[in-house]
Amino acid sequence: MSKIDNPFGSGYGAASGAQTVSYGTPSPNGAAPSAADLIKETTTAAFSKDVIAESKSQPVLVDFWAPWCGPCKQLTPVLEKAVRAAGGRVKLVKMNIDDHPAIAGQLGIQSIPAVIAFADGKPLDGFMGALPESKVTEFIDRIASPDGGRDAAIQSALDAAAHALEAGDVEQAAQIYSAILGEVPDHVAALAGLANCLIELNDLEKAKATLEQVPAANKDDAGVRAAEAKIALAEQVAKLGDPVALEARLQENPKDYGARFDLAMILNAKGQRHEAADQLLAIMKADRAWNDDGARKQLLQFFDAWGAADEASVTARRKLSSLLFS
């Protein structure tokens, strides 16, 4: 099985190998980006390279100005200071519209100073006039999150973990989630993902310990709830009997709802979700009050574990509604 690159590079349970994310264009010796890296003048001919191409790596602010513009002279030092303070999250490109009017004309700029932010090769946002430093900083923070580079690396790692799971490589997915947690110990998606991997690896105790690290404010996260439901189901299934024997009991007595309920649990554990739901719905149809409405309550727990968008959840919920309200 081919391996999928882990953007963080750390092994499962080893946070020390996590990737360190830097912003902007590093200098050859690894130092922070210099003013020359972050701020430059451009021309009509160089605009595509300096702005369009560069904005695919991080946002680029384009300052349209002219030598005769008084407000431009006020804004320029404020812009430069704010861009330097942003530490490479954005770059600043200045364009003199007297010398290079074409781009400003194409963008419909009729008044200066005008600042347009480009991201992913396209205009994203902008403002006109000489804003105070606080407003410029707010603008930069709006278009480039403080941890934008790290956020991108984390999202890439989450995507890699998802691909690993699709490929059936649960251990590699666990390694990736663990590496993310080395960077952000309370990352909810990574905690839920790691817990799910541990469930698949039949390590329920470690899965529960992982979920205990979820911040209290995020306990209702859908991924966390799904993992908790899977743990509860796995613990219940571990106590159940032989499915062949359960089916034999049902053949002898179709009203043996205890056997039917246990069979539903085992079917779910085997991934046969539609069949598991149908067993519970059959109990409800025959005896809604059985075991204090236990069949319906268990079906709702299945929905939590499967997720609302899962095909089995959608189908079984439709059947449940028909049963309850017909």
mmCIF file of C-alpha atoms in Angstrom:
data_model
loop_
_atom_site.group_PDB
_atom_site.id
_atom_site.type_symbol
_atom_site.label_atom_id
_atom_site.label_comp_id
_atom_site.label_asym_id
_atom_site.label_seq_id
_atom_site.Cartn_x
_atom_site.Cartn_y
_atom_site.Cartn_z
ATOM 1 C CA MET A 1 0.000 0.000 0.000
ATOM 2 C CA SER A 2 1.475 3.343 -0.964
ATOM 3 C CA LYS A 3 1.985 5.897 1.774
ATOM 4 C CA ILE A 4 0.407 9.348 1.746
ATOM 5 C CA ASP A 5 2.616 12.274 2.671
ATOM 6 C CA ASN A 6 2.083 13.637 6.167
ATOM 7 C CA PRO A 7 2.620 17.408 6.023
ATOM 8 C CA PHE A 8 3.730 17.394 9.666
ATOM 9 C CA GLY A 9 6.096 14.462 9.361
ATOM 10 C CA SER A 10 5.739 13.347 12.975
ATOM 11 C CA GLY A 11 5.229 9.813 14.174
ATOM 12 C CA TYR A 12 2.227 8.650 16.180
ATOM 13 C CA GLY A 13 2.594 9.958 19.694
ATOM 14 C CA ALA A 14 5.769 11.938 18.910
ATOM 15 C CA ALA A 15 5.099 15.636 18.861
ATOM 16 C CA SER A 16 8.753 16.599 18.638
ATOM 17 C CA GLY A 17 8.891 15.928 14.910
ATOM 18 C CA ALA A 18 6.087 18.299 13.992
ATOM 19 C CA GLN A 19 6.659 20.727 11.187
ATOM 20 C CA THR A 20 7.460 24.315 12.056
ATOM 21 C CA VAL A 21 5.559 26.650 9.789
ATOM 22 C CA SER A 22 7.070 29.949 8.686
ATOM 23 C CA TYR A 23 5.377 32.757 6.816
ATOM 24 C CA GLY A 24 6.427 34.684 3.760
ATOM 25 C CA THR A 25 9.580 34.076 1.756
ATOM 26 C CA PRO A 26 12.437 32.988 4.034
ATOM 27 C CA SER A 27 15.932 34.220 3.440
ATOM 28 C CA PRO A 28 18.612 31.625 2.608
ATOM 29 C CA ASN A 29 19.783 31.467 6.221
ATOM 30 C CA GLY A 30 16.243 30.908 7.535
ATOM 31 C CA ALA A 31 15.821 34.404 8.977
ATOM 32 C CA ALA A 32 12.526 36.270 8.914
ATOM 33 C CA PRO A 33 11.570 37.860 5.588
ATOM 34 C CA SER A 34 13.188 41.251 5.013
ATOM 35 C CA ALA A 35 11.429 44.450 3.986
ATOM 36 C CA ALA A 36 12.734 43.886 0.459
ATOM 37 C CA ASP A 37 10.932 40.530 0.411
ATOM 38 C CA LEU A 38 7.692 42.005 1.705
ATOM 39 C CA ILE A 39 7.495 45.417 -0.001
ATOM 40 C CA LYS A 40 8.300 46.315 -3.595
ATOM 41 C CA GLU A 41 7.364 48.523 -6.526
ATOM 42 C CA THR A 42 5.851 46.948 -9.619
ATOM 43 C CA THR A 43 5.117 47.787 -13.237
ATOM 44 C CA THR A 44 2.424 46.863 -15.702
ATOM 45 C CA ALA A 45 4.716 44.224 -17.207
ATOM 46 C CA ALA A 46 5.644 42.745 -13.829
ATOM 47 C CA PHE A 47 2.164 42.875 -12.304
ATOM 48 C CA SER A 48 1.289 39.309 -13.257
ATOM 49 C CA LYS A 49 4.404 37.930 -11.558
ATOM 50 C CA ASP A 50 4.516 40.287 -8.562
ATOM 51 C CA VAL A 51 0.808 40.178 -7.743
ATOM 52 C CA ILE A 52 -1.181 37.468 -9.539
ATOM 53 C CA ALA A 53 1.369 34.671 -9.154
ATOM 54 C CA GLU A 54 2.582 35.762 -5.720
ATOM 55 C CA SER A 55 -0.957 35.971 -4.311
ATOM 56 C CA LYS A 56 -1.333 32.242 -4.824
ATOM 57 C CA SER A 57 1.121 31.771 -1.946
ATOM 58 C CA GLN A 58 -0.155 34.507 0.375
ATOM 59 C CA PRO A 59 -2.304 37.641 0.074
ATOM 60 C CA VAL A 60 -0.748 40.617 -1.709
ATOM 61 C CA LEU A 61 -1.810 44.217 -1.076
ATOM 62 C CA VAL A 62 -1.518 46.518 -4.081
ATOM 63 C CA ASP A 63 -1.154 50.198 -3.202
ATOM 64 C CA PHE A 64 -2.194 52.368 -6.140
ATOM 65 C CA TRP A 65 -0.610 55.803 -5.629
ATOM 66 C CA ALA A 66 0.838 58.843 -7.409
ATOM 67 C CA PRO A 67 3.591 61.324 -6.471
ATOM 68 C CA TRP A 68 1.170 64.267 -6.385
ATOM 69 C CA CYS A 69 -1.296 62.537 -4.014
ATOM 70 C CA GLY A 70 -1.057 63.933 -0.465
ATOM 71 C CA PRO A 71 -3.174 61.202 1.214
ATOM 72 C CA CYS A 72 -0.998 58.612 -0.544
ATOM 73 C CA LYS A 73 2.044 60.001 1.248
ATOM 74 C CA GLN A 74 0.180 59.614 4.542
ATOM 75 C CA LEU A 75 -0.955 56.067 3.855
ATOM 76 C CA THR A 76 2.255 54.575 2.448
ATOM 77 C CA PRO A 77 4.307 54.577 5.691
ATOM 78 C CA VAL A 78 1.297 53.254 7.613
ATOM 79 C CA LEU A 79 0.865 50.425 5.101
ATOM 80 C CA GLU A 80 4.536 49.532 5.162
ATOM 81 C CA LYS A 81 4.639 49.450 8.957
ATOM 82 C CA ALA A 82 1.531 47.244 9.159
ATOM 83 C CA VAL A 83 2.849 44.842 6.519
ATOM 84 C CA ARG A 84 6.190 44.499 8.301
ATOM 85 C CA ALA A 85 4.357 43.911 11.594
ATOM 86 C CA ALA A 86 2.327 41.128 9.952
ATOM 87 C CA GLY A 87 5.534 39.108 9.708
ATOM 88 C CA GLY A 88 5.123 37.837 6.177
ATOM 89 C CA ARG A 89 1.431 36.965 6.229
ATOM 90 C CA VAL A 90 0.943 39.494 3.438
ATOM 91 C CA LYS A 91 3.107 41.312 0.923
ATOM 92 C CA LEU A 92 2.821 44.887 -0.287
ATOM 93 C CA VAL A 93 3.235 45.883 -3.935
ATOM 94 C CA LYS A 94 3.133 49.575 -4.836
ATOM 95 C CA MET A 95 2.085 50.819 -8.265
ATOM 96 C CA ASN A 96 2.545 54.401 -9.462
ATOM 97 C CA ILE A 97 -0.540 55.019 -11.612
ATOM 98 C CA ASP A 98 1.075 57.981 -13.377
ATOM 99 C CA ASP A 99 3.717 55.681 -14.833
ATOM 100 C CA HIS A 100 1.496 52.585 -15.040
ATOM 101 C CA PRO A 101 -2.189 53.519 -15.415
ATOM 102 C CA ALA A 102 -3.429 50.401 -17.245
ATOM 103 C CA ILE A 103 -4.028 48.073 -14.252
ATOM 104 C CA ALA A 104 -5.807 50.745 -12.221
ATOM 105 C CA GLY A 105 -8.001 51.473 -15.240
ATOM 106 C CA GLN A 106 -8.859 47.799 -15.680
ATOM 107 C CA LEU A 107 -9.871 47.579 -12.019
ATOM 108 C CA GLY A 108 -12.028 50.691 -12.272
ATOM 109 C CA ILE A 109 -10.009 52.682 -9.738
ATOM 110 C CA GLN A 110 -10.978 56.338 -10.010
ATOM 111 C CA SER A 111 -9.648 57.694 -6.731
ATOM 112 C CA ILE A 112 -6.397 57.216 -4.835
ATOM 113 C CA PRO A 113 -4.978 56.082 -2.550
ATOM 114 C CA ALA A 114 -6.626 52.759 -3.245
ATOM 115 C CA VAL A 115 -5.509 49.443 -1.804
ATOM 116 C CA ILE A 116 -6.702 46.179 -3.329
ATOM 117 C CA ALA A 117 -5.945 42.804 -1.723
ATOM 118 C CA PHE A 118 -5.319 39.890 -4.077
ATOM 119 C CA ALA A 119 -5.563 36.255 -3.018
ATOM 120 C CA ASP A 120 -5.323 33.139 -5.158
ATOM 121 C CA GLY A 121 -4.735 35.336 -8.199
ATOM 122 C CA LYS A 122 -7.919 37.384 -7.810
ATOM 123 C CA PRO A 123 -9.018 40.668 -6.152
ATOM 124 C CA LEU A 124 -10.374 39.819 -2.713
ATOM 125 C CA ASP A 125 -11.085 43.063 -0.854
ATOM 126 C CA GLY A 126 -9.956 46.663 -0.704
ATOM 127 C CA PHE A 127 -10.329 50.172 0.651
ATOM 128 C CA MET A 128 -9.823 53.782 -0.455
ATOM 129 C CA GLY A 129 -8.397 56.731 1.423
ATOM 130 C CA ALA A 130 -5.726 57.165 4.083
ATOM 131 C CA LEU A 131 -6.875 54.907 6.917
ATOM 132 C CA PRO A 132 -5.274 54.985 10.384
ATOM 133 C CA GLU A 133 -2.873 52.226 11.350
ATOM 134 C CA SER A 134 -5.452 50.380 13.471
ATOM 135 C CA LYS A 135 -7.832 50.103 10.525
ATOM 136 C CA VAL A 136 -5.069 48.950 8.193
ATOM 137 C CA THR A 137 -4.098 46.256 10.704
ATOM 138 C CA GLU A 138 -7.728 45.142 10.955
ATOM 139 C CA PHE A 139 -7.874 44.920 7.173
ATOM 140 C CA ILE A 140 -4.741 42.761 7.054
ATOM 141 C CA ASP A 141 -6.031 40.498 9.810
ATOM 142 C CA ARG A 142 -9.291 40.076 7.930
ATOM 143 C CA ILE A 143 -7.650 38.892 4.730
ATOM 144 C CA ALA A 144 -4.817 36.900 6.316
ATOM 145 C CA SER A 145 -5.473 35.085 9.584
ATOM 146 C CA PRO A 146 -2.682 35.327 12.174
ATOM 147 C CA ASP A 147 -1.917 31.623 11.813
ATOM 148 C CA GLY A 148 -2.769 31.341 8.144
ATOM 149 C CA GLY A 149 0.342 29.384 7.225
ATOM 150 C CA ARG A 150 -0.037 26.953 10.067
ATOM 151 C CA ASP A 151 -3.760 26.627 9.396
ATOM 152 C CA ALA A 152 -3.004 25.658 5.793
ATOM 153 C CA ALA A 153 -0.478 23.055 6.939
ATOM 154 C CA ILE A 154 -2.952 21.629 9.461
ATOM 155 C CA GLN A 155 -5.699 21.432 6.837
ATOM 156 C CA SER A 156 -3.285 19.682 4.494
ATOM 157 C CA ALA A 157 -2.497 17.188 7.261
ATOM 158 C CA LEU A 158 -6.191 16.606 7.972
ATOM 159 C CA ASP A 159 -6.739 15.937 4.270
ATOM 160 C CA ALA A 160 -3.809 13.492 4.279
ATOM 161 C CA ALA A 161 -5.279 11.677 7.279
ATOM 162 C CA ALA A 162 -8.637 11.399 5.514
ATOM 163 C CA HIS A 163 -6.940 9.963 2.411
ATOM 164 C CA ALA A 164 -5.053 7.476 4.587
ATOM 165 C CA LEU A 165 -8.316 6.305 6.125
ATOM 166 C CA GLU A 166 -9.901 5.948 2.682
ATOM 167 C CA ALA A 167 -6.930 3.794 1.707
ATOM 168 C CA GLY A 168 -7.440 1.653 4.797
ATOM 169 C CA ASP A 169 -4.241 2.776 6.512
ATOM 170 C CA VAL A 170 -5.605 3.508 9.985
ATOM 171 C CA GLU A 171 -2.175 3.530 11.644
ATOM 172 C CA GLN A 172 -0.835 6.207 9.313
ATOM 173 C CA ALA A 173 -3.935 8.319 9.857
ATOM 174 C CA ALA A 174 -3.372 7.998 13.614
ATOM 175 C CA GLN A 175 0.216 9.180 13.166
ATOM 176 C CA ILE A 176 -0.921 12.245 11.236
ATOM 177 C CA TYR A 177 -3.588 13.172 13.770
ATOM 178 C CA SER A 178 -1.039 12.762 16.547
ATOM 179 C CA ALA A 179 1.382 15.043 14.732
ATOM 180 C CA ILE A 180 -1.294 17.722 14.392
ATOM 181 C CA LEU A 181 -1.913 17.483 18.123
ATOM 182 C CA GLY A 182 1.786 18.068 18.625
ATOM 183 C CA GLU A 183 1.228 21.484 17.037
ATOM 184 C CA VAL A 184 -2.228 22.200 18.482
ATOM 185 C CA PRO A 185 -2.958 19.927 21.481
ATOM 186 C CA ASP A 186 -6.632 20.877 21.684
ATOM 187 C CA HIS A 187 -7.424 20.666 17.950
ATOM 188 C CA VAL A 188 -10.918 19.182 18.048
ATOM 189 C CA ALA A 189 -10.956 17.554 14.591
ATOM 190 C CA ALA A 190 -7.593 15.901 15.244
ATOM 191 C CA LEU A 191 -8.678 14.651 18.678
ATOM 192 C CA ALA A 192 -11.866 13.184 17.221
ATOM 193 C CA GLY A 193 -9.929 11.727 14.285
ATOM 194 C CA LEU A 194 -7.316 10.108 16.515
ATOM 195 C CA ALA A 195 -10.028 8.700 18.781
ATOM 196 C CA ASN A 196 -11.768 7.155 15.766
ATOM 197 C CA CYS A 197 -8.495 5.588 14.632
ATOM 198 C CA LEU A 198 -7.937 4.114 18.099
ATOM 199 C CA ILE A 199 -11.460 2.692 18.037
ATOM 200 C CA GLU A 200 -10.689 1.025 14.697
ATOM 201 C CA LEU A 201 -7.499 -0.354 16.266
ATOM 202 C CA ASN A 202 -9.575 -1.758 19.174
ATOM 203 C CA ASP A 203 -7.864 0.452 21.752
ATOM 204 C CA LEU A 204 -10.958 1.833 23.430
ATOM 205 C CA GLU A 205 -9.174 2.994 26.589
ATOM 206 C CA LYS A 206 -6.775 5.219 24.651
ATOM 207 C CA ALA A 207 -9.678 6.456 22.529
ATOM 208 C CA LYS A 208 -11.555 7.503 25.669
ATOM 209 C CA ALA A 209 -8.437 9.149 27.085
ATOM 210 C CA THR A 210 -8.037 11.087 23.831
ATOM 211 C CA LEU A 211 -11.602 12.385 23.952
ATOM 212 C CA GLU A 212 -11.083 13.511 27.541
ATOM 213 C CA GLN A 213 -8.652 16.102 26.133
ATOM 214 C CA VAL A 214 -11.409 17.809 24.108
ATOM 215 C CA PRO A 215 -12.081 21.291 25.573
ATOM 216 C CA ALA A 216 -15.362 21.537 27.462
ATOM 217 C CA ALA A 217 -16.678 24.107 24.981
ATOM 218 C CA ASN A 218 -16.288 21.581 22.138
ATOM 219 C CA LYS A 219 -17.834 18.497 23.738
ATOM 220 C CA ASP A 220 -20.876 18.818 21.463
ATOM 221 C CA ASP A 221 -18.770 18.793 18.285
ATOM 222 C CA ALA A 222 -20.295 16.350 15.792
ATOM 223 C CA GLY A 223 -17.027 14.454 15.317
ATOM 224 C CA VAL A 224 -16.517 14.105 19.061
ATOM 225 C CA ARG A 225 -20.083 12.907 19.599
ATOM 226 C CA ALA A 226 -19.690 10.379 16.793
ATOM 227 C CA ALA A 227 -16.512 8.992 18.362
ATOM 228 C CA GLU A 228 -18.166 8.770 21.792
ATOM 229 C CA ALA A 229 -21.111 6.946 20.267
ATOM 230 C CA LYS A 230 -18.783 4.491 18.523
ATOM 231 C CA ILE A 231 -17.032 3.757 21.809
ATOM 232 C CA ALA A 232 -20.348 3.130 23.531
ATOM 233 C CA LEU A 233 -21.445 0.821 20.725
ATOM 234 C CA ALA A 234 -18.143 -1.056 20.715
ATOM 235 C CA GLU A 235 -18.398 -1.648 24.470
ATOM 236 C CA GLN A 236 -21.964 -2.884 24.091
ATOM 237 C CA VAL A 237 -21.125 -5.205 21.197
ATOM 238 C CA ALA A 238 -18.259 -6.730 23.158
ATOM 239 C CA LYS A 239 -20.814 -8.076 25.623
ATOM 240 C CA LEU A 240 -23.083 -9.611 22.961
ATOM 241 C CA GLY A 241 -23.323 -13.216 21.904
ATOM 242 C CA ASP A 242 -22.989 -15.241 18.695
ATOM 243 C CA PRO A 243 -25.028 -13.757 15.790
ATOM 244 C CA VAL A 244 -25.796 -17.233 14.434
ATOM 245 C CA ALA A 245 -27.290 -18.220 17.764
ATOM 246 C CA LEU A 246 -29.289 -14.986 17.882
ATOM 247 C CA GLU A 247 -30.726 -15.623 14.421
ATOM 248 C CA ALA A 248 -31.654 -19.159 15.484
ATOM 249 C CA ARG A 249 -33.514 -17.745 18.477
ATOM 250 C CA LEU A 250 -35.454 -15.415 16.180
ATOM 251 C CA GLN A 251 -36.365 -18.278 13.899
ATOM 252 C CA GLU A 252 -37.881 -20.058 16.856
ATOM 253 C CA ASN A 253 -39.512 -16.947 18.320
ATOM 254 C CA PRO A 254 -39.843 -13.772 16.212
ATOM 255 C CA LYS A 255 -40.976 -11.942 19.358
ATOM 256 C CA ASP A 256 -37.619 -12.485 21.068
ATOM 257 C CA TYR A 257 -36.883 -8.767 20.934
ATOM 258 C CA GLY A 258 -33.814 -9.098 23.102
ATOM 259 C CA ALA A 259 -32.224 -11.338 20.483
ATOM 260 C CA ARG A 260 -33.281 -8.976 17.691
ATOM 261 C CA PHE A 261 -31.828 -5.992 19.561
ATOM 262 C CA ASP A 262 -28.494 -7.753 20.139
ATOM 263 C CA LEU A 263 -28.421 -8.816 16.501
ATOM 264 C CA ALA A 264 -28.890 -5.173 15.460
ATOM 265 C CA MET A 265 -25.895 -4.208 17.558
ATOM 266 C CA ILE A 266 -23.724 -6.885 15.974
ATOM 267 C CA LEU A 267 -24.857 -5.992 12.442
ATOM 268 C CA ASN A 268 -23.921 -2.391 13.081
ATOM 269 C CA ALA A 269 -20.504 -3.434 14.381
ATOM 270 C CA LYS A 270 -19.978 -5.320 11.117
ATOM 271 C CA GLY A 271 -20.857 -2.220 9.096
ATOM 272 C CA GLN A 272 -24.261 -3.513 8.014
ATOM 273 C CA ARG A 273 -26.030 -0.296 8.968
ATOM 274 C CA HIS A 274 -29.210 -0.660 6.921
ATOM 275 C CA GLU A 275 -29.790 -4.169 8.276
ATOM 276 C CA ALA A 276 -29.101 -3.039 11.850
ATOM 277 C CA ALA A 277 -31.599 -0.199 11.561
ATOM 278 C CA ASP A 278 -34.229 -2.514 10.075
ATOM 279 C CA GLN A 279 -33.949 -4.850 13.072
ATOM 280 C CA LEU A 280 -34.615 -1.991 15.489
ATOM 281 C CA LEU A 281 -37.457 -0.650 13.370
ATOM 282 C CA ALA A 282 -39.006 -4.147 13.372
ATOM 283 C CA ILE A 283 -39.010 -4.106 17.189
ATOM 284 C CA MET A 284 -40.661 -0.680 17.221
ATOM 285 C CA LYS A 285 -43.290 -1.762 14.722
ATOM 286 C CA ALA A 286 -44.172 -4.819 16.800
ATOM 287 C CA ASP A 287 -43.873 -3.331 20.299
ATOM 288 C CA ARG A 288 -43.022 0.354 20.647
ATOM 289 C CA ALA A 289 -42.950 0.139 24.459
ATOM 290 C CA TRP A 290 -40.445 -2.743 24.598
ATOM 291 C CA ASN A 291 -37.616 -2.085 27.038
ATOM 292 C CA ASP A 292 -38.801 1.472 27.731
ATOM 293 C CA ASP A 293 -38.685 2.469 24.039
ATOM 294 C CA GLY A 294 -35.182 1.007 23.872
ATOM 295 C CA ALA A 295 -35.219 0.270 20.145
ATOM 296 C CA ARG A 296 -35.898 3.891 19.208
ATOM 297 C CA LYS A 297 -33.318 5.197 21.665
ATOM 298 C CA GLN A 298 -30.691 2.851 20.243
ATOM 299 C CA LEU A 299 -31.554 3.870 16.697
ATOM 300 C CA LEU A 300 -30.981 7.513 17.620
ATOM 301 C CA GLN A 301 -27.599 6.511 19.025
ATOM 302 C CA PHE A 302 -26.817 4.865 15.695
ATOM 303 C CA PHE A 303 -27.666 8.125 13.933
ATOM 304 C CA ASP A 304 -25.189 9.978 16.154
ATOM 305 C CA ALA A 305 -22.460 7.445 15.400
ATOM 306 C CA TRP A 306 -23.114 7.299 11.661
ATOM 307 C CA GLY A 307 -23.593 11.015 11.104
ATOM 308 C CA ALA A 308 -26.699 12.807 9.874
ATOM 309 C CA ALA A 309 -25.617 12.736 6.219
ATOM 310 C CA ASP A 310 -24.879 8.998 6.124
ATOM 311 C CA GLU A 311 -27.116 7.117 3.686
ATOM 312 C CA ALA A 312 -28.176 4.650 6.366
ATOM 313 C CA SER A 313 -29.116 7.514 8.710
ATOM 314 C CA VAL A 314 -31.160 9.240 6.020
ATOM 315 C CA THR A 315 -32.997 6.050 5.019
ATOM 316 C CA ALA A 316 -33.649 4.849 8.553
ATOM 317 C CA ARG A 317 -34.763 8.302 9.732
ATOM 318 C CA ARG A 318 -37.289 8.372 6.898
ATOM 319 C CA LYS A 319 -38.605 4.948 7.934
ATOM 320 C CA LEU A 320 -38.698 6.021 11.574
ATOM 321 C CA SER A 321 -40.755 9.116 10.739
ATOM 322 C CA SER A 322 -43.163 7.043 8.713
ATOM 323 C CA LEU A 323 -43.513 4.601 11.575
ATOM 324 C CA LEU A 324 -44.047 7.282 14.220
ATOM 325 C CA PHE A 325 -46.337 9.623 12.353
ATOM 326 C CA SER A 326 -48.303 7.465 9.896
#
